[in-house]
PDB file of C-alpha atoms in Angstrom:
ATOM      1  CA  GLN A 148       8.210  11.537  -5.293  1.00 53.00           C
ATOM      2  CA  SER A 149       6.725  13.491  -2.412  1.00 75.00           C
ATOM      3  CA  ALA A 150       5.707  11.169   0.102  1.00 88.00           C
ATOM      4  CA  LEU A 151       2.668  12.336   2.414  1.00 95.00           C
ATOM      5  CA  THR A 152       4.079  13.664   5.854  1.00 97.00           C
ATOM      6  CA  GLN A 153       3.141  11.976   9.237  1.00 98.00           C
ATOM      7  CA  PRO A 154       4.530  12.333  12.852  1.00 97.00           C
ATOM      8  CA  ALA A 155       7.476   9.470  13.398  1.00 97.00           C
ATOM      9  CA  SER A 156       5.566   8.171  16.606  1.00 97.00           C
ATOM     10  CA  VAL A 157       2.651   8.664  18.305  1.00 98.00           C
ATOM     11  CA  SER A 158       2.276   7.491  21.862  1.00 96.00           C
ATOM     12  CA  GLY A 159      -0.432   6.958  24.462  1.00 96.00           C
ATOM     13  CA  SER A 160      -1.619   4.875  27.365  1.00 96.00           C
ATOM     14  CA  PRO A 161      -4.072   2.650  27.544  1.00 97.00           C
ATOM     15  CA  GLY A 162      -7.807   3.739  26.899  1.00 97.00           C
ATOM     16  CA  GLN A 163      -6.839   7.105  26.074  1.00 97.00           C
ATOM     17  CA  SER A 164      -7.215   8.699  22.469  1.00 97.00           C
ATOM     18  CA  ILE A 165      -4.613   9.397  20.052  1.00 97.00           C
ATOM     19  CA  THR A 166      -4.445  11.518  16.654  1.00 98.00           C
ATOM     20  CA  ILE A 167      -2.181  10.790  13.608  1.00 98.00           C
ATOM     21  CA  SER A 168      -1.652  13.652  11.271  1.00 98.00           C
ATOM     22  CA  CYS A 169      -1.158  13.053   7.338  1.00 98.00           C
ATOM     23  CA  THR A 170      -0.378  16.379   5.300  1.00 97.00           C
ATOM     24  CA  GLY A 171       0.037  16.414   2.079  1.00 95.00           C
ATOM     25  CA  SER A 172      -1.318  18.897  -0.954  1.00 92.00           C
ATOM     26  CA  SER A 173      -4.246  20.068  -3.181  1.00 90.00           C
ATOM     27  CA  SER A 174      -2.635  17.136  -5.644  1.00 88.00           C
ATOM     28  CA  ASP A 175      -3.770  14.419  -2.965  1.00 91.00           C
ATOM     29  CA  VAL A 176      -5.268  14.779   0.347  1.00 94.00           C
ATOM     30  CA  GLY A 177      -6.693  18.164  -0.487  1.00 94.00           C
ATOM     31  CA  GLY A 178      -8.151  17.128  -3.734  1.00 91.00           C
ATOM     32  CA  TYR A 179     -10.030  14.185  -3.665  1.00 91.00           C
ATOM     33  CA  ASN A 180     -12.032  12.018  -0.403  1.00 94.00           C
ATOM     34  CA  TYR A 181      -9.635   9.076  -1.247  1.00 94.00           C
ATOM     35  CA  VAL A 182      -7.468   9.376   1.795  1.00 96.00           C
ATOM     36  CA  SER A 183      -6.758   5.248   3.486  1.00 97.00           C
ATOM     37  CA  TRP A 184      -5.183   4.134   6.547  1.00 98.00           C
ATOM     38  CA  TYR A 185      -3.161   1.048   6.907  1.00 98.00           C
ATOM     39  CA  GLN A 186      -2.363  -0.810  10.237  1.00 98.00           C
ATOM     40  CA  GLN A 187       1.053  -2.943   9.979  1.00 98.00           C
ATOM     41  CA  HIS A 188       1.943  -4.927  12.779  1.00 97.00           C
ATOM     42  CA  PRO A 189       5.651  -5.776  12.458  1.00 94.00           C
ATOM     43  CA  GLY A 190       6.821  -8.597  10.283  1.00 93.00           C
ATOM     44  CA  LYS A 191       2.804  -8.741   8.835  1.00 95.00           C
ATOM     45  CA  ALA A 192       0.980  -6.657   5.661  1.00 96.00           C
ATOM     46  CA  PRO A 193      -0.642  -3.798   6.003  1.00 97.00           C
ATOM     47  CA  LYS A 194      -4.247  -4.398   6.725  1.00 96.00           C
ATOM     48  CA  LEU A 195      -7.015  -1.444   5.854  1.00 96.00           C
ATOM     49  CA  MET A 196      -8.325   0.531   8.703  1.00 97.00           C
ATOM     50  CA  ILE A 197     -10.051   3.610   7.078  1.00 97.00           C
ATOM     51  CA  TYR A 198     -11.151   4.272   3.421  1.00 97.00           C
ATOM     52  CA  ASP A 199     -12.331   7.324   1.058  1.00 96.00           C
ATOM     53  CA  VAL A 200     -11.543   9.587   4.501  1.00 97.00           C
ATOM     54  CA  THR A 201     -14.259   8.513   6.975  1.00 97.00           C
ATOM     55  CA  LYS A 202     -15.383   4.342   6.038  1.00 97.00           C
ATOM     56  CA  ARG A 203     -14.774   1.323   8.128  1.00 97.00           C
ATOM     57  CA  PRO A 204     -14.170  -1.739   6.631  1.00 94.00           C
ATOM     58  CA  SER A 205     -16.597  -4.706   8.209  1.00 93.00           C
ATOM     59  CA  GLY A 206     -14.582  -6.130  10.849  1.00 94.00           C
ATOM     60  CA  VAL A 207     -12.468  -2.884  11.599  1.00 97.00           C
ATOM     61  CA  SER A 208     -13.417  -1.728  15.569  1.00 96.00           C
ATOM     62  CA  ASN A 209     -15.347   1.761  15.654  1.00 96.00           C
ATOM     63  CA  ARG A 210     -12.571   2.779  17.722  1.00 97.00           C
ATOM     64  CA  PHE A 211     -10.888   3.931  14.317  1.00 98.00           C
ATOM     65  CA  SER A 212     -12.072   6.895  12.967  1.00 98.00           C
ATOM     66  CA  GLY A 213     -10.978   9.092  10.234  1.00 98.00           C
ATOM     67  CA  SER A 214     -11.328  12.837   9.091  1.00 98.00           C
ATOM     68  CA  LYS A 215      -9.916  15.551   6.800  1.00 98.00           C
ATOM     69  CA  SER A 216      -9.631  19.163   6.706  1.00 97.00           C
ATOM     70  CA  GLY A 217      -8.362  21.313   3.682  1.00 97.00           C
ATOM     71  CA  ASN A 218      -4.793  19.255   3.036  1.00 96.00           C
ATOM     72  CA  THR A 219      -4.506  17.395   6.280  1.00 98.00           C
ATOM     73  CA  ALA A 220      -5.687  13.920   7.123  1.00 98.00           C
ATOM     74  CA  SER A 221      -6.237  12.580  10.607  1.00 98.00           C
ATOM     75  CA  LEU A 222      -6.919   9.017  12.080  1.00 98.00           C
ATOM     76  CA  THR A 223      -8.439   8.581  15.683  1.00 98.00           C
ATOM     77  CA  ILE A 224      -7.655   5.701  17.704  1.00 98.00           C
ATOM     78  CA  SER A 225     -10.473   6.187  20.949  1.00 97.00           C
ATOM     79  CA  GLY A 226      -9.710   3.763  24.048  1.00 97.00           C
ATOM     80  CA  LEU A 227      -6.374   2.801  23.060  1.00 97.00           C
ATOM     81  CA  GLN A 228      -5.540  -0.940  23.581  1.00 97.00           C
ATOM     82  CA  ALA A 229      -2.276  -2.809  23.456  1.00 97.00           C
ATOM     83  CA  GLU A 230      -2.929  -4.366  20.120  1.00 97.00           C
ATOM     84  CA  ASP A 231      -3.315  -1.047  18.569  1.00 97.00           C
ATOM     85  CA  GLU A 232       0.367  -0.176  19.066  1.00 98.00           C
ATOM     86  CA  ALA A 233       1.923  -1.211  15.167  1.00 97.00           C
ATOM     87  CA  ASP A 234       3.062   1.457  12.247  1.00 98.00           C
ATOM     88  CA  TYR A 235       0.201   2.983  10.911  1.00 98.00           C
ATOM     89  CA  HIS A 236       0.522   4.703   7.083  1.00 98.00           C
ATOM     90  CA  CYS A 237      -1.990   6.970   5.273  1.00 98.00           C
ATOM     91  CA  ALA A 238      -2.538   6.986   1.711  1.00 97.00           C
ATOM     92  CA  SER A 239      -4.108   9.101  -0.963  1.00 95.00           C
ATOM     93  CA  TYR A 240      -4.784   9.084  -4.957  1.00 90.00           C
ATOM     94  CA  THR A 241      -2.980  11.571  -6.725  1.00 87.00           C
ATOM     95  CA  SER A 242      -3.392  13.538  -9.364  1.00 77.00           C
ATOM     96  CA  SER A 243       0.335  14.560  -9.758  1.00 64.00           C
ATOM     97  CA  SER A 244       2.090  13.351 -12.160  1.00 56.00           C
ATOM     98  CA  SER A 245       5.703  14.595 -10.934  1.00 54.00           C
ATOM     99  CA  PHE A 246       6.350  10.874 -10.165  1.00 50.00           C
ATOM    100  CA  GLY A 247       3.552   8.916 -12.508  1.00 54.00           C
ATOM    101  CA  GLY A 248       1.632   7.541 -10.317  1.00 65.00           C
ATOM    102  CA  LEU A 249      -1.940   6.727  -8.106  1.00 85.00           C
ATOM    103  CA  TYR A 250      -1.042   6.027  -5.243  1.00 91.00           C
ATOM    104  CA  VAL A 251       1.321   8.331  -2.488  1.00 93.00           C
ATOM    105  CA  PHE A 252       1.503   6.808   1.038  1.00 95.00           C
ATOM    106  CA  GLY A 253       2.653   8.932   3.954  1.00 96.00           C
ATOM    107  CA  THR A 254       5.868   8.373   6.072  1.00 96.00           C
ATOM    108  CA  GLY A 255       4.136   6.550   8.439  1.00 97.00           C
ATOM    109  CA  THR A 256       3.604   6.632  12.179  1.00 98.00           C
ATOM    110  CA  ARG A 257       4.635   4.493  15.033  1.00 98.00           C
ATOM    111  CA  VAL A 258       2.540   4.019  17.692  1.00 98.00           C
ATOM    112  CA  THR A 259       3.486   2.949  21.274  1.00 97.00           C
ATOM    113  CA  VAL A 260       0.833   2.110  24.097  1.00 96.00           C
ATOM    114  CA  LEU A 261       2.459   2.921  27.128  1.00 93.00           C
TER     115      LEU A 261
ATOM    116  CA  GLU B 290     -11.527 -16.496   2.203  1.00 93.00           C
ATOM    117  CA  GLU B 291     -10.203 -13.674   0.121  1.00 94.00           C
ATOM    118  CA  GLN B 292      -6.383 -14.087  -0.386  1.00 96.00           C
ATOM    119  CA  LEU B 293      -3.140 -13.021  -2.141  1.00 98.00           C
ATOM    120  CA  VAL B 294       0.045 -15.196  -2.150  1.00 98.00           C
ATOM    121  CA  GLU B 295       3.406 -13.345  -3.652  1.00 98.00           C
ATOM    122  CA  SER B 296       6.456 -15.474  -4.698  1.00 97.00           C
ATOM    123  CA  GLY B 297       9.444 -15.260  -6.722  1.00 97.00           C
ATOM    124  CA  GLY B 298      11.591 -13.220  -4.344  1.00 97.00           C
ATOM    125  CA  GLY B 299      15.022 -13.505  -3.842  1.00 97.00           C
ATOM    126  CA  LEU B 300      18.611 -12.431  -3.527  1.00 97.00           C
ATOM    127  CA  VAL B 301      19.783 -10.884  -7.002  1.00 97.00           C
ATOM    128  CA  GLN B 302      22.712  -9.521  -8.286  1.00 97.00           C
ATOM    129  CA  PRO B 303      22.614  -5.564  -9.620  1.00 97.00           C
ATOM    130  CA  GLY B 304      21.473  -5.334 -12.788  1.00 97.00           C
ATOM    131  CA  GLY B 305      19.766  -8.793 -12.954  1.00 98.00           C
ATOM    132  CA  SER B 306      16.564  -9.479 -13.412  1.00 98.00           C
ATOM    133  CA  LEU B 307      13.640 -10.872 -11.192  1.00 98.00           C
ATOM    134  CA  ARG B 308       9.901 -11.802 -12.046  1.00 98.00           C
ATOM    135  CA  LEU B 309       7.271 -11.743  -8.936  1.00 98.00           C
ATOM    136  CA  SER B 310       4.228 -13.552  -8.992  1.00 98.00           C
ATOM    137  CA  CYS B 311       0.744 -13.423  -6.729  1.00 98.00           C
ATOM    138  CA  ALA B 312      -1.552 -15.853  -6.714  1.00 98.00           C
ATOM    139  CA  ALA B 313      -5.195 -15.005  -5.982  1.00 98.00           C
ATOM    140  CA  SER B 314      -7.836 -16.864  -4.473  1.00 97.00           C
ATOM    141  CA  GLY B 315     -11.500 -16.811  -2.898  1.00 97.00           C
ATOM    142  CA  PHE B 316     -12.196 -14.168  -5.228  1.00 96.00           C
ATOM    143  CA  THR B 317     -13.101 -12.790  -9.131  1.00 96.00           C
ATOM    144  CA  PHE B 318      -9.668 -11.766  -9.927  1.00 96.00           C
ATOM    145  CA  SER B 319     -11.044 -10.978 -13.416  1.00 95.00           C
ATOM    146  CA  SER B 320     -13.037  -7.933 -11.790  1.00 95.00           C
ATOM    147  CA  TYR B 321     -10.832  -6.645 -10.056  1.00 95.00           C
ATOM    148  CA  GLU B 322      -7.502  -3.802 -10.710  1.00 94.00           C
ATOM    149  CA  MET B 323      -4.455  -4.855  -8.829  1.00 95.00           C
ATOM    150  CA  ASN B 324      -1.183  -3.205  -7.608  1.00 95.00           C
ATOM    151  CA  TRP B 325       2.278  -3.551  -6.603  1.00 97.00           C
ATOM    152  CA  VAL B 326       3.178  -1.909  -3.336  1.00 97.00           C
ATOM    153  CA  ARG B 327       7.012  -1.828  -1.910  1.00 97.00           C
ATOM    154  CA  GLN B 328       8.506  -1.291   1.671  1.00 97.00           C
ATOM    155  CA  ALA B 329      12.081  -1.142   1.582  1.00 97.00           C
ATOM    156  CA  PRO B 330      13.930  -2.399   4.935  1.00 95.00           C
ATOM    157  CA  GLY B 331      12.855   0.010   7.959  1.00 93.00           C
ATOM    158  CA  LYS B 332      10.994   2.685   5.731  1.00 94.00           C
ATOM    159  CA  GLY B 333       7.396   3.403   4.663  1.00 95.00           C
ATOM    160  CA  LEU B 334       5.283   2.182   1.752  1.00 96.00           C
ATOM    161  CA  GLU B 335       5.828   2.776  -1.747  1.00 95.00           C
ATOM    162  CA  TRP B 336       3.054   2.282  -4.768  1.00 94.00           C
ATOM    163  CA  VAL B 337       4.530   0.763  -7.597  1.00 94.00           C
ATOM    164  CA  SER B 338       2.340  -0.191 -10.431  1.00 94.00           C
ATOM    165  CA  PHE B 339      -1.337  -0.612 -11.380  1.00 93.00           C
ATOM    166  CA  ILE B 340      -3.196  -2.890 -13.732  1.00 93.00           C
ATOM    167  CA  SER B 341      -6.431  -2.617 -14.750  1.00 91.00           C
ATOM    168  CA  SER B 342      -8.974  -5.447 -14.690  1.00 91.00           C
ATOM    169  CA  SER B 343      -8.681  -6.753 -18.142  1.00 86.00           C
ATOM    170  CA  ASP B 344      -6.624  -4.886 -21.321  1.00 72.00           C
ATOM    171  CA  GLY B 345      -6.429  -1.608 -20.276  1.00 79.00           C
ATOM    172  CA  PRO B 346      -4.058   1.360 -19.047  1.00 86.00           C
ATOM    173  CA  VAL B 347      -1.157   0.384 -16.742  1.00 90.00           C
ATOM    174  CA  TYR B 348       0.769   2.627 -14.719  1.00 89.00           C
ATOM    175  CA  TYR B 349       4.425   3.019 -13.239  1.00 90.00           C
ATOM    176  CA  ALA B 350       5.873   4.740 -10.845  1.00 90.00           C
ATOM    177  CA  ASP B 351       8.741   7.151 -11.837  1.00 89.00           C
ATOM    178  CA  SER B 352      11.232   5.212 -10.071  1.00 92.00           C
ATOM    179  CA  VAL B 353      10.716   2.362 -11.740  1.00 95.00           C
ATOM    180  CA  LYS B 354       9.385   3.186 -15.110  1.00 93.00           C
ATOM    181  CA  GLY B 355      11.428   1.406 -18.079  1.00 95.00           C
ATOM    182  CA  ARG B 356      12.436  -1.198 -15.806  1.00 98.00           C
ATOM    183  CA  PHE B 357       9.628  -3.140 -14.439  1.00 98.00           C
ATOM    184  CA  THR B 358       6.592  -4.782 -15.973  1.00 97.00           C
ATOM    185  CA  ILE B 359       3.265  -5.423 -14.505  1.00 96.00           C
ATOM    186  CA  SER B 360       1.128  -7.802 -16.250  1.00 96.00           C
ATOM    187  CA  ARG B 361      -1.672 -10.785 -15.459  1.00 96.00           C
ATOM    188  CA  ASP B 362      -2.839 -13.702 -16.085  1.00 95.00           C
ATOM    189  CA  ASN B 363      -7.001 -14.049 -15.268  1.00 95.00           C
ATOM    190  CA  ALA B 364      -7.187 -17.799 -16.520  1.00 95.00           C
ATOM    191  CA  LYS B 365      -4.592 -18.280 -13.845  1.00 97.00           C
ATOM    192  CA  ASN B 366      -5.570 -15.929 -11.596  1.00 97.00           C
ATOM    193  CA  SER B 367      -2.265 -14.578 -11.159  1.00 97.00           C
ATOM    194  CA  LEU B 368      -0.356 -11.128 -11.466  1.00 97.00           C
ATOM    195  CA  TYR B 369       3.077 -10.513 -12.206  1.00 97.00           C
ATOM    196  CA  LEU B 370       5.819  -7.799 -11.867  1.00 98.00           C
ATOM    197  CA  GLN B 371       8.907  -8.543 -14.216  1.00 98.00           C
ATOM    198  CA  MET B 372      11.623  -6.668 -12.695  1.00 98.00           C
ATOM    199  CA  ASN B 373      15.267  -5.784 -14.825  1.00 98.00           C
ATOM    200  CA  SER B 374      18.194  -3.580 -14.348  1.00 98.00           C
ATOM    201  CA  LEU B 375      17.771  -4.103 -11.001  1.00 98.00           C
ATOM    202  CA  ARG B 376      19.381  -1.672  -8.371  1.00 98.00           C
ATOM    203  CA  ALA B 377      20.378  -1.691  -4.836  1.00 97.00           C
ATOM    204  CA  GLU B 378      17.776   0.826  -3.939  1.00 97.00           C
ATOM    205  CA  ASP B 379      14.585  -1.812  -5.309  1.00 98.00           C
ATOM    206  CA  THR B 380      15.656  -3.803  -2.101  1.00 98.00           C
ATOM    207  CA  ALA B 381      12.069  -4.166  -0.227  1.00 98.00           C
ATOM    208  CA  VAL B 382       9.280  -6.284   0.621  1.00 98.00           C
ATOM    209  CA  TYR B 383       6.572  -6.228  -2.320  1.00 98.00           C
ATOM    210  CA  TYR B 384       3.095  -6.775  -1.743  1.00 98.00           C
ATOM    211  CA  CYS B 385       0.988  -7.346  -4.418  1.00 98.00           C
ATOM    212  CA  ALA B 386      -2.727  -5.588  -3.485  1.00 97.00           C
ATOM    213  CA  ARG B 387      -6.049  -5.339  -4.493  1.00 96.00           C
ATOM    214  CA  ASP B 388      -7.586  -1.914  -5.764  1.00 91.00           C
ATOM    215  CA  GLY B 389     -11.291  -1.287  -4.623  1.00 87.00           C
ATOM    216  CA  TYR B 390     -11.352   2.261  -6.502  1.00 83.00           C
ATOM    217  CA  GLN B 391      -8.565   4.288  -4.993  1.00 86.00           C
ATOM    218  CA  VAL B 392      -7.824   1.821  -2.029  1.00 91.00           C
ATOM    219  CA  LEU B 393      -5.838  -0.884  -1.297  1.00 94.00           C
ATOM    220  CA  ALA B 394      -8.236  -3.039   0.292  1.00 94.00           C
ATOM    221  CA  VAL B 395      -6.620  -6.772   0.193  1.00 96.00           C
ATOM    222  CA  TRP B 396      -2.748  -6.952   0.746  1.00 97.00           C
ATOM    223  CA  GLY B 397      -0.689 -10.347   0.437  1.00 97.00           C
ATOM    224  CA  GLN B 398       1.655 -11.184   3.055  1.00 97.00           C
ATOM    225  CA  GLY B 399       4.879 -10.209   0.691  1.00 97.00           C
ATOM    226  CA  THR B 400       7.872 -11.194  -0.727  1.00 98.00           C
ATOM    227  CA  LEU B 401      11.547 -10.350   0.005  1.00 98.00           C
ATOM    228  CA  VAL B 402      13.780  -8.785  -2.848  1.00 98.00           C
ATOM    229  CA  THR B 403      17.485  -8.575  -1.941  1.00 98.00           C
ATOM    230  CA  VAL B 404      19.834  -6.530  -4.428  1.00 98.00           C
ATOM    231  CA  SER B 405      23.152  -7.070  -3.792  1.00 96.00           C
ATOM    232  CA  SER B 406      26.407  -8.337  -4.782  1.00 94.00           C
TER     233      SER B 406
END
């Protein structure tokens, strides 16, 4: 099973914007507009932040936005705040039968607010 | 409030079995497809299994196929994962997650499974 590739860590100062990339293939990220992003604080369950590449669930701050180009999706956090410090995971629907699955996750990115 | 609560985790020896449960509340459980996702210590998330809302398809990751069985009881608003022939690499926090058409919209708090002698 090949996970989607994310940078291990990204950091920024309060108020800045950061972008996290998520690179897959034409069988997942590039082939479907079903990329989602999840925020996970230490010891807590993941929380949905973005779905269908660009959509925000009710209650999620508009400081979080998503996009996609080719086989790479991105999550941008603008106006970085202390509470944004967490792990972020991307996920995509996949048609790949290499692991018999429906969803493939990214390797995860630790966001640090300096 | 929409809620999922997992239970059944614990310490089990290699080769042993364990059954996880996930109790749903605050939404019409029978209308939703469900998933199990796991996270090994210090690692990323890994999708494990999917089950349709009623009698329908189930899917498994290759890493658990033939050893794990997903099931549900809509009358009890519950999701299950029967795990057999457990291995050390199955050690993880197991989350149940509600499917929302190619998105995992609602997650439980997770239950820890440790496979060790």
